[in-house]
Coordinates of C-alpha atoms in Angstrom, one line a residue:
Chain A
M1 CA -3.1 18.2 -7.6
P2 CA -6.1 16.0 -8.1
A3 CA -9.5 17.1 -9.0
T4 CA -11.5 17.5 -6.1
N5 CA -14.3 19.4 -7.6
G6 CA -14.2 21.9 -4.6
R7 CA -14.0 19.7 -1.9
P8 CA -11.5 20.3 1.0
R9 CA -9.5 17.5 1.6
T10 CA -10.4 16.4 4.7
S11 CA -13.1 16.6 6.6
P12 CA -12.5 20.0 9.5
D13 CA -15.8 18.2 11.5
T14 CA -13.0 16.7 14.1
A15 CA -15.1 18.1 17.1
T16 CA -18.2 15.5 16.8
F17 CA -15.0 12.8 17.3
V18 CA -14.0 13.7 20.6
P19 CA -16.0 11.3 23.1
F20 CA -15.4 8.2 20.7
R21 CA -11.2 8.5 22.3
D22 CA -10.7 6.1 24.6
A23 CA -14.4 4.9 25.2
A24 CA -12.9 1.1 23.2
A25 CA -10.7 -1.6 23.8
I26 CA -8.5 -3.8 21.8
A27 CA -8.4 -6.7 24.4
G28 CA -7.1 -9.8 22.5
V29 CA -4.2 -11.0 19.9
G30 CA -3.9 -14.2 18.5
Y31 CA -2.5 -15.4 15.6
T32 CA -1.6 -18.9 13.6
P33 CA 1.9 -19.8 13.3
F34 CA 3.3 -17.8 10.1
S35 CA 3.9 -20.5 7.4
K36 CA 4.3 -20.6 3.3
R37 CA 2.4 -23.5 3.3
S38 CA -0.5 -24.3 6.6
G39 CA -2.3 -26.7 4.1
V40 CA -4.7 -25.4 5.4
S41 CA -8.0 -23.5 4.3
P42 CA -8.4 -19.8 5.2
L43 CA -10.8 -20.4 7.4
A44 CA -9.4 -22.9 9.6
L45 CA -6.9 -20.7 9.4
A46 CA -9.4 -17.8 10.9
A47 CA -10.4 -20.4 13.4
T48 CA -7.5 -20.6 14.8
A49 CA -6.0 -16.8 15.5
I50 CA -9.9 -16.2 16.7
R51 CA -10.1 -18.5 19.2
A52 CA -6.8 -18.0 20.7
A53 CA -7.6 -14.5 20.5
V54 CA -10.5 -14.6 22.6
E55 CA -9.1 -17.5 25.0
D56 CA -6.0 -14.3 25.2
A57 CA -9.3 -11.5 26.1
G58 CA -10.6 -13.8 28.8
L59 CA -13.2 -14.8 26.8
T60 CA -15.1 -17.6 25.2
L61 CA -16.7 -17.6 22.3
A62 CA -20.5 -17.6 23.2
D63 CA -19.6 -13.6 24.5
I64 CA -18.1 -12.6 20.9
D65 CA -21.7 -10.6 19.5
G66 CA -19.7 -9.0 16.5
I67 CA -17.0 -10.1 13.6
A68 CA -14.9 -7.8 11.6
T69 CA -12.5 -8.8 8.7
H70 CA -11.0 -7.4 5.0
H71 CA -10.4 -9.0 2.2
V72 CA -8.5 -9.2 -1.3
N73 CA -8.2 -12.9 -3.0
E74 CA -7.4 -15.0 -0.3
S75 CA -10.4 -14.3 2.5
A76 CA -12.8 -16.4 4.5
S77 CA -16.2 -14.8 5.2
P78 CA -18.2 -13.6 8.3
H79 CA -20.2 -16.0 7.3
Q80 CA -18.2 -18.6 7.3
V81 CA -16.2 -17.7 10.3
A82 CA -19.7 -17.7 12.0
A83 CA -21.3 -21.0 10.5
A84 CA -17.6 -22.8 11.6
L85 CA -16.9 -21.3 14.9
G86 CA -20.9 -21.2 15.7
L87 CA -21.4 -17.8 17.0
A88 CA -24.5 -17.1 14.9
P89 CA -26.2 -15.2 15.9
L90 CA -24.3 -12.5 15.7
S91 CA -25.2 -8.5 16.1
W92 CA -22.6 -7.1 13.6
S93 CA -20.3 -8.0 11.2
L94 CA -18.7 -6.3 8.1
E95 CA -16.2 -7.3 5.5
E96 CA -14.0 -4.7 4.3
L97 CA -13.3 -4.8 0.3
G98 CA -9.1 -4.0 0.4
G99 CA -5.8 -5.5 1.6
G100 CA -3.3 -3.4 2.7
S101 CA -4.8 -0.3 3.3
R102 CA -7.9 -0.9 5.4
A103 CA -6.7 -3.2 8.8
P104 CA -7.3 0.4 11.1
A105 CA -9.8 1.2 9.9
V106 CA -12.0 -2.4 10.4
V107 CA -10.2 -2.1 13.5
G108 CA -11.8 1.3 14.1
A109 CA -14.7 0.1 12.6
A110 CA -15.3 -2.2 15.5
A111 CA -14.1 0.6 17.7
L112 CA -17.2 2.4 16.8
A113 CA -19.2 -0.8 17.2
C114 CA -18.3 -1.6 20.8
A115 CA -18.6 1.5 21.5
T116 CA -22.4 3.0 21.0
G117 CA -23.9 -0.4 21.7
V118 CA -24.3 -2.3 18.7
A119 CA -22.2 -5.3 19.7
R120 CA -20.5 -5.9 22.7
H121 CA -17.0 -7.6 22.1
V122 CA -16.5 -8.2 18.6
V123 CA -13.7 -10.3 16.5
V124 CA -11.5 -8.3 14.0
Y125 CA -9.5 -10.6 12.2
R126 CA -7.8 -11.6 8.8
A127 CA -6.7 -15.2 7.1
L128 CA -4.7 -16.0 3.8
N129 CA -2.7 -18.1 2.1
G130 CA -0.4 -15.2 1.0
R131 CA 1.9 -16.7 0.2
S132 CA 0.6 -21.2 -1.1
G133 CA -2.4 -19.1 -2.6
M134 CA -3.1 -16.6 -4.1
R135 CA 0.2 -14.5 -4.4
M136 CA -0.8 -10.2 -3.9
G137 CA 3.2 -10.3 -5.5
G138 CA 2.3 -10.1 -8.4
S139 CA 3.5 -13.8 -8.7
S140 CA 0.3 -15.7 -9.3
G141 CA 1.0 -13.6 -13.3
R142 CA -2.2 -12.5 -12.6
S143 CA -2.6 -8.1 -11.3
A144 CA -3.9 -8.4 -7.4
Y145 CA -6.6 -5.7 -7.1
V146 CA -8.9 -5.6 -10.0
R147 CA -8.9 -1.3 -10.6
P148 CA -9.8 0.3 -14.4
E149 CA -5.7 1.4 -14.8
V150 CA -4.7 -2.4 -14.6
A151 CA -5.5 -2.6 -18.5
F152 CA -2.9 0.5 -18.4
Q153 CA -0.6 -1.7 -16.9
E154 CA -0.3 -4.7 -17.6
P155 CA 0.2 -4.6 -21.5
Y156 CA 3.3 -3.1 -20.3
G157 CA 4.4 -6.2 -17.9
L158 CA 2.7 -3.8 -14.7
F159 CA 1.5 -6.6 -12.2
S160 CA 2.6 -6.1 -9.2
P161 CA 2.5 -3.6 -6.3
S162 CA 6.4 -3.6 -5.6
Q163 CA 6.8 -2.7 -9.9
S164 CA 4.5 0.8 -8.5
Y165 CA 6.3 1.7 -4.9
A166 CA 9.5 1.3 -7.4
L167 CA 8.3 4.1 -9.7
G168 CA 8.1 6.2 -6.5
A169 CA 10.8 4.7 -4.7
R170 CA 12.8 6.0 -7.4
M171 CA 10.9 9.8 -7.6
H172 CA 12.0 10.3 -4.2
M173 CA 15.9 9.1 -5.2
N174 CA 15.6 11.7 -7.8
R175 CA 14.2 14.0 -5.9
F176 CA 15.7 14.2 -2.1
G177 CA 19.0 12.1 -3.0
T178 CA 17.6 8.8 -1.4
T179 CA 20.1 6.0 -1.8
E180 CA 20.5 2.3 -1.8
E181 CA 21.8 2.2 1.7
Q182 CA 19.1 4.0 3.2
L183 CA 16.5 2.0 2.1
G184 CA 19.0 -1.0 3.0
R185 CA 18.8 0.2 6.0
I186 CA 15.5 0.0 6.7
A187 CA 15.5 -4.2 5.6
V188 CA 18.2 -4.2 7.7
Q189 CA 16.9 -3.5 11.1
Q190 CA 13.5 -5.2 10.9
R191 CA 15.6 -7.9 10.1
A192 CA 17.3 -7.5 14.3
N193 CA 13.7 -7.3 16.0
A194 CA 12.5 -9.9 14.4
V195 CA 15.7 -12.0 15.5
M196 CA 13.6 -11.2 19.1
N197 CA 10.8 -12.6 17.6
P198 CA 9.7 -16.2 18.1
R199 CA 6.4 -15.1 15.6
A200 CA 8.8 -14.1 12.8
V201 CA 9.1 -16.7 9.7
E202 CA 12.9 -14.8 9.5
R203 CA 15.3 -14.5 12.6
T204 CA 17.8 -14.5 10.4
P205 CA 20.5 -11.3 11.2
L206 CA 20.8 -9.7 7.7
T207 CA 23.3 -7.0 7.2
M208 CA 24.0 -4.8 4.6
D209 CA 26.1 -7.1 2.6
D210 CA 23.8 -9.2 1.8
Y211 CA 21.3 -7.2 1.0
L212 CA 23.1 -5.5 -1.3
S213 CA 24.3 -8.4 -3.5
A214 CA 20.2 -9.6 -3.1
R215 CA 19.4 -10.2 -6.9
W216 CA 17.1 -7.2 -8.2
I217 CA 13.7 -7.7 -8.0
T218 CA 12.5 -4.3 -10.0
E219 CA 15.4 -1.3 -10.1
P220 CA 15.2 0.3 -6.7
F221 CA 13.7 -2.7 -5.0
R222 CA 15.5 -5.8 -4.6
L223 CA 14.4 -8.6 -3.4
Y224 CA 15.1 -7.8 0.6
D225 CA 13.6 -4.7 0.0
C226 CA 9.8 -6.4 -0.9
C227 CA 8.0 -8.2 1.9
L228 CA 6.9 -11.6 2.8
E229 CA 4.2 -12.6 1.7
T230 CA 2.9 -15.9 3.9
D231 CA 0.6 -18.0 5.1
A232 CA -1.6 -17.0 7.9
A233 CA -4.1 -15.0 10.6
C234 CA -4.2 -12.7 13.5
A235 CA -7.1 -12.0 14.8
V236 CA -7.7 -8.8 17.4
V237 CA -10.3 -8.8 20.1
V238 CA -12.4 -5.2 21.0
T239 CA -14.8 -3.7 23.0
T240 CA -15.6 -1.1 25.5
T241 CA -13.2 0.2 27.6
E242 CA -15.2 -0.2 30.8
R243 CA -15.6 -4.6 29.5
A244 CA -11.6 -5.0 29.0
G245 CA -10.9 -3.5 32.5
D246 CA -12.7 -6.6 33.8
L247 CA -10.8 -9.2 31.7
A248 CA -8.4 -10.3 32.2
R249 CA -5.3 -8.7 29.9
H250 CA -4.0 -4.5 30.1
P251 CA -6.2 -2.9 28.4
V252 CA -5.1 -0.8 25.2
T253 CA -7.5 1.7 24.0
I254 CA -8.8 3.3 21.2
R255 CA -7.6 6.7 20.9
A256 CA -8.5 7.7 17.5
F257 CA -8.9 6.1 13.7
A258 CA -8.6 7.9 10.6
S259 CA -10.3 5.6 7.0
T260 CA -9.5 8.3 4.4
V261 CA -9.9 8.3 0.2
G262 CA -7.4 10.4 -1.7
P263 CA -5.6 9.9 -5.4
D264 CA -3.6 7.6 -5.9
G265 CA -0.6 8.4 -7.3
F266 CA -0.9 6.6 -10.4
G267 CA -4.4 7.5 -12.0
R268 CA -5.8 10.8 -12.2
G269 CA -4.2 13.3 -10.1
A270 CA -0.5 11.5 -10.8
A271 CA 2.7 13.7 -11.0
D272 CA 4.2 13.5 -7.2
L273 CA 4.7 10.2 -5.2
T274 CA 6.8 11.4 -3.3
T275 CA 3.6 12.1 -1.3
S276 CA 1.2 10.4 -0.1
A277 CA -2.9 9.3 0.4
A278 CA -1.5 9.2 3.9
A279 CA -0.4 12.8 4.5
D280 CA -4.3 13.4 4.4
A281 CA -4.4 10.5 7.3
A282 CA -2.2 11.8 9.6
A283 CA -2.7 15.1 9.2
L284 CA -7.0 13.8 10.0
L285 CA -5.5 11.4 13.2
Y286 CA -3.9 13.5 14.6
R287 CA -6.2 15.9 14.9
R288 CA -8.4 13.4 16.3
S289 CA -6.1 11.8 19.1
G290 CA -5.4 15.2 20.1
L291 CA -1.7 13.9 20.0
G292 CA 1.1 14.8 17.2
P293 CA 4.1 12.9 16.0
A294 CA 6.3 14.1 19.3
D295 CA 3.4 12.0 21.0
I296 CA 4.2 8.3 19.6
D297 CA 6.7 5.4 21.3
V298 CA 6.7 2.9 18.8
A299 CA 5.3 3.2 14.9
E300 CA 4.1 -0.2 13.4
L301 CA 4.1 0.7 9.3
Y302 CA 2.9 -0.2 6.6
D303 CA 5.6 -2.2 5.0
A304 CA 4.8 -3.6 1.8
F305 CA 8.6 -2.5 0.6
T306 CA 11.5 -0.8 2.7
F307 CA 10.3 2.4 0.4
S308 CA 6.8 3.0 1.7
A309 CA 8.5 2.5 5.7
L310 CA 10.0 5.6 4.3
L311 CA 7.5 7.0 2.7
L312 CA 4.9 6.7 5.8
M313 CA 7.3 8.0 7.8
E314 CA 7.7 11.0 6.4
D315 CA 4.0 12.0 6.0
F316 CA 3.0 11.1 8.8
G317 CA 5.1 13.9 10.2
F318 CA 7.7 11.8 11.6
C319 CA 11.2 13.4 10.0
A320 CA 11.2 16.3 6.9
K321 CA 9.6 15.2 3.5
G322 CA 12.1 14.3 1.8
E323 CA 14.7 14.0 4.8
G324 CA 13.6 9.5 5.7
G325 CA 16.7 8.6 4.2
P326 CA 19.2 10.0 6.0
F327 CA 16.4 9.1 9.9
V328 CA 16.5 5.9 9.4
E329 CA 20.9 6.0 7.9
S330 CA 21.4 7.9 12.5
G331 CA 19.5 5.5 13.8
A332 CA 16.6 7.3 16.0
T333 CA 13.8 3.9 14.1
A334 CA 16.1 0.8 15.4
L335 CA 14.7 -0.5 18.2
D336 CA 16.5 1.5 20.8
G337 CA 16.2 5.2 19.0
S338 CA 13.6 7.8 19.3
I339 CA 11.8 6.4 17.5
P340 CA 11.4 2.2 17.4
V341 CA 9.6 0.9 13.2
N342 CA 7.8 -1.9 12.9
T343 CA 8.9 -3.5 16.4
H344 CA 8.4 -7.0 15.3
G345 CA 9.8 -7.3 12.5
G346 CA 7.0 -6.0 10.0
F347 CA 5.8 -7.6 6.5
L348 CA 9.6 -7.6 5.9
S349 CA 10.6 -10.2 8.6
E350 CA 8.3 -10.6 10.6
G351 CA 5.3 -12.0 7.9
Y352 CA 2.9 -10.7 6.4
V353 CA -1.1 -10.8 7.2
H354 CA -1.9 -7.1 6.1
G355 CA -1.4 -4.6 8.7
L356 CA -3.7 -6.8 11.4
N357 CA -0.1 -8.0 13.0
H358 CA 0.6 -4.7 13.2
I359 CA -1.9 -3.8 15.5
A360 CA -1.3 -6.8 17.0
E361 CA 2.5 -6.3 18.0
A362 CA 1.3 -2.5 19.1
V363 CA -1.0 -3.5 21.3
Q364 CA 1.7 -6.1 23.2
Q365 CA 4.1 -3.7 23.3
L366 CA 1.8 -1.3 25.0
R367 CA 1.0 -4.2 27.4
H368 CA 4.7 -4.3 28.3
D369 CA 4.5 -8.0 26.8
A370 CA 6.2 -8.6 24.4
G371 CA 9.7 -9.8 25.3
D372 CA 13.6 -8.8 24.8
R373 CA 11.5 -6.4 21.5
Q374 CA 10.1 -4.5 24.7
V375 CA 10.4 -0.6 23.6
D376 CA 10.5 0.2 26.6
G377 CA 7.4 3.1 28.6
C378 CA 6.0 2.7 25.3
E379 CA 3.1 4.0 26.0
T380 CA 1.3 5.5 22.5
A381 CA 1.8 3.5 19.5
L382 CA 0.7 3.9 16.1
S383 CA -0.6 1.9 13.1
T384 CA -0.7 3.0 9.2
A385 CA -2.4 0.8 6.6
Q386 CA -1.0 1.4 2.9
P387 CA 0.6 5.1 2.2
G388 CA -2.8 5.1 -0.4
Y389 CA -0.5 4.2 -3.6
L390 CA -3.0 1.6 -6.1
T391 CA -6.2 2.9 -5.3
G392 CA -5.9 6.2 -2.7
V393 CA -7.0 3.9 0.2
T394 CA -5.4 4.5 3.3
S395 CA -6.3 4.1 6.7
A396 CA -4.3 4.6 10.8
I397 CA -5.2 4.1 14.0
I398 CA -2.8 5.0 17.5
L399 CA -3.8 3.1 20.7
R400 CA -2.6 4.3 24.2
R401 CA -1.9 1.3 27.4
S402 CA -4.4 2.6 29.5
Chain B
M1 CA -2.5 -12.8 -30.2
A2 CA -5.3 -10.3 -31.4
R3 CA -6.3 -7.9 -28.4
Q4 CA -9.7 -9.0 -26.2
P5 CA -12.4 -7.0 -26.1
T6 CA -14.0 -6.0 -23.1
N7 CA -16.5 -5.2 -21.5
D8 CA -15.7 -1.4 -20.8
A9 CA -16.2 1.2 -23.9
A10 CA -14.4 3.4 -22.9
I11 CA -10.8 1.0 -23.1
D12 CA -11.7 -0.7 -25.9
T13 CA -11.5 3.1 -27.9
F14 CA -8.4 3.5 -26.1
W15 CA -6.5 0.8 -27.7
A16 CA -8.6 0.5 -30.7
A17 CA -6.9 4.3 -31.2
V18 CA -3.2 2.9 -30.6
D19 CA -3.9 0.3 -32.7
D20 CA -4.6 3.4 -35.8
G21 CA -1.7 4.9 -34.4
R22 CA -2.9 7.3 -32.2
L23 CA -2.5 8.7 -28.0
S24 CA -5.9 9.9 -27.8
V25 CA -8.0 10.8 -24.2
Q26 CA -10.9 11.8 -22.9
R27 CA -12.2 15.1 -23.1
C28 CA -14.4 16.8 -20.4
T29 CA -16.9 18.9 -23.3
S30 CA -18.2 21.1 -20.5
C31 CA -14.8 23.1 -19.3
G32 CA -12.1 21.3 -21.1
T33 CA -10.5 18.9 -18.6
L34 CA -8.4 16.4 -20.1
R35 CA -8.8 12.6 -18.3
F36 CA -7.5 9.4 -18.5
P37 CA -8.1 6.6 -17.5
P38 CA -11.3 7.2 -18.4
G39 CA -13.4 7.9 -16.7
P40 CA -17.7 8.1 -16.3
V41 CA -17.5 11.7 -15.8
C42 CA -15.8 14.4 -15.4
P43 CA -14.0 14.5 -11.7
S44 CA -13.4 18.9 -12.8
C45 CA -16.5 19.9 -13.0
A46 CA -19.1 16.0 -12.8
G47 CA -19.8 16.9 -15.9
D48 CA -21.7 14.3 -18.2
D49 CA -19.6 14.3 -21.5
S50 CA -17.0 14.0 -23.4
E51 CA -15.6 12.7 -27.0
W52 CA -12.3 11.1 -27.9
H53 CA -9.1 14.0 -28.2
D54 CA -6.6 13.0 -30.0
V55 CA -3.3 14.4 -27.7
S56 CA 0.2 15.8 -28.4
G57 CA 2.4 12.4 -27.7
D58 CA 4.9 14.6 -27.0
A59 CA 5.6 13.9 -22.3
N60 CA 7.7 14.2 -19.6
V61 CA 9.4 11.9 -17.7
L62 CA 8.4 11.1 -14.2
S63 CA 9.7 8.0 -12.8
W64 CA 10.4 4.8 -14.1
T65 CA 11.3 0.6 -13.2
T66 CA 13.1 -2.1 -13.9
T67 CA 11.8 -5.0 -14.0
H68 CA 13.8 -8.6 -13.8
H69 CA 11.6 -10.9 -11.7
R70 CA 9.8 -12.3 -13.6
F71 CA 5.7 -12.3 -13.2
H72 CA 4.4 -13.3 -15.6
A73 CA 5.4 -16.2 -18.3
A74 CA 4.4 -13.7 -21.6
F75 CA 6.8 -11.4 -20.1
A76 CA 10.1 -13.9 -19.6
D77 CA 11.1 -13.2 -22.5
R78 CA 12.3 -9.0 -22.5
L79 CA 12.8 -9.2 -18.9
P80 CA 14.2 -6.8 -18.7
Y81 CA 12.2 -4.5 -18.8
T82 CA 11.7 -1.1 -17.9
V83 CA 8.3 0.4 -17.5
V84 CA 7.8 3.9 -16.8
L85 CA 5.3 7.0 -16.1
V86 CA 5.4 10.0 -18.3
E87 CA 3.2 13.4 -18.1
L88 CA 1.7 14.4 -20.6
I89 CA 2.4 17.5 -21.7
E90 CA -1.0 18.8 -22.4
Q91 CA -2.3 18.8 -19.1
S92 CA -0.8 18.9 -15.1
G93 CA -0.4 15.1 -13.7
L94 CA -2.1 13.3 -16.4
A95 CA -0.2 10.8 -16.4
M96 CA 0.0 7.2 -18.4
Y97 CA 2.4 4.4 -18.7
G98 CA 4.2 3.1 -21.7
T99 CA 7.2 1.2 -22.4
T100 CA 11.0 1.9 -22.9
P101 CA 13.9 0.8 -24.6
T102 CA 16.7 1.0 -21.6
A103 CA 16.6 3.4 -18.4
E104 CA 19.6 4.5 -19.2
G105 CA 19.7 8.4 -19.6
L106 CA 16.2 8.2 -17.9
V107 CA 15.3 11.3 -15.7
E108 CA 12.5 13.5 -14.3
G109 CA 11.4 15.7 -16.6
L110 CA 12.9 14.6 -19.8
R111 CA 10.8 15.1 -22.4
V112 CA 9.8 12.1 -24.0
R113 CA 7.9 11.5 -27.7
A114 CA 5.2 8.6 -28.1
D115 CA 5.0 5.5 -30.9
F116 CA 3.7 2.6 -31.4
V117 CA 5.8 -1.2 -31.2
A118 CA 4.2 -4.3 -30.2
G119 CA 4.1 -5.5 -27.3
A120 CA 4.0 -8.5 -25.8
A121 CA 1.0 -10.9 -26.7
G122 CA 1.8 -9.3 -30.6
E123 CA -0.7 -5.6 -29.7
Q124 CA 0.4 -2.7 -30.5
I125 CA 1.6 -0.8 -26.9
V126 CA 3.3 3.0 -26.1
R127 CA 7.0 3.4 -25.7
W128 CA 8.0 6.8 -24.8
Q129 CA 11.2 6.9 -26.5
P130 CA 14.0 10.1 -26.2
M131 CA 13.9 13.6 -28.1
P132 CA 16.6 12.8 -30.2
V133 CA 18.6 16.2 -29.8
D134 CA 18.7 17.9 -33.4
D135 CA 14.6 17.5 -32.3
E136 CA 14.3 19.6 -28.7
D137 CA 16.9 22.3 -30.9
R138 CA 14.1 23.0 -32.9
R139 CA 11.7 23.0 -30.3
S140 CA 13.3 25.5 -28.5
R141 CA 14.2 27.9 -31.6
S142 CA 10.4 27.7 -32.8

């Protein structure tokens, strides 16, 4: 067990959080095209996605008084964006360090800023040349994160998040009998969703044979276990729920969010890589929201790898610990299943925008605006960050159709 | 290629011990808790002081991955190679990475022992070797 200096592993104080429920809303979403080589700067990508999100909300840039992003390596800073779009003076901004762990946390922070009157309309964005620039996957020959552990990993050839997640996947297979085919089902199902998503980078159906015959990246991960790396930006506009009601789109409220720091699983406290820090975030999120896994209609789960989506299904309580493999195999997570997962195709097939594209997809599902991949009667959606591997940092958000 | 000093003395101390054929981790002088990777404060008791403590080099396998993709030029001629994560026998949750000759025969909980070999850049690294069966027999009889 990780040392905690006697502290409880999550805050017991949730009563004060209740007035925040559904006080803020997402009023617009915007994207750039997704590509392998944008040919423009992350700043230009950010500007395009932000203007699209503002227009989607029925606002103008003059209405925006707050901006926020999260970043690792490739990014456009708030001060650059503010200057490029002529947004100054702004009343609030936030630039969080972190990639896969932060999108729900930053949207949640923007919601807090709006709910408390610190800002009226906040744009949250993530912009990166994730393929043509610095690659998160490690193929640039550098570890994507600067962490003390890197000094004890790189000498062994451990450079890529795929390798760290592979250690977790192998342990899950060893302990619970999870199979390669079960991981493959996640890749195949998500590709089927992406076929119906005009934004998606990969829209050719994927078969189990395709999956199993692809080359190894790092066992037990083959090519299609690993997400795309993408040049793209995504943005969402956050405001109060009251204000959103007067804007162009059906408001999607922020029911609750949770942002936690737990053991990273690979440094101190390693031993069980089959349960992640996200389990603590899930407990906190469900308490704060007054909802549980049975209330979720759509789950957009962080799928840097097939296995991370499987781990999050378990840690957010959609199935019991260890049963993620049979759960996926049952069809429960397919578009017509009991809890559709990654309805846009996820990072595995839509593209990789560090989690903000998962939140934007959840918004479209809740607006009943997701085209051929629309889940009928979608009222409540969950979106999660990476499960807390690598850094111990994770976050998640529950959104509702107002 | 010589090992380059870092700006973190604790990292340098660990690798200097490896160069010397020893596996050493920090031990809190207040409560005795071992810690790796090194850190400035004891996460169990918040004690400031620590000393370096040579461990036995015996560990149990937690997990492993065999890498086929070329992430770095220095490892191109070693592909595929296996990275293993082990738990040192001295303390629950005290984990460490290393290289291992092959993934064949690895299972969670397999007892391994550290030795030291040249890494991709020529520097000394830790290798975890499955313990010979007769060696394990001796241990169980003792």
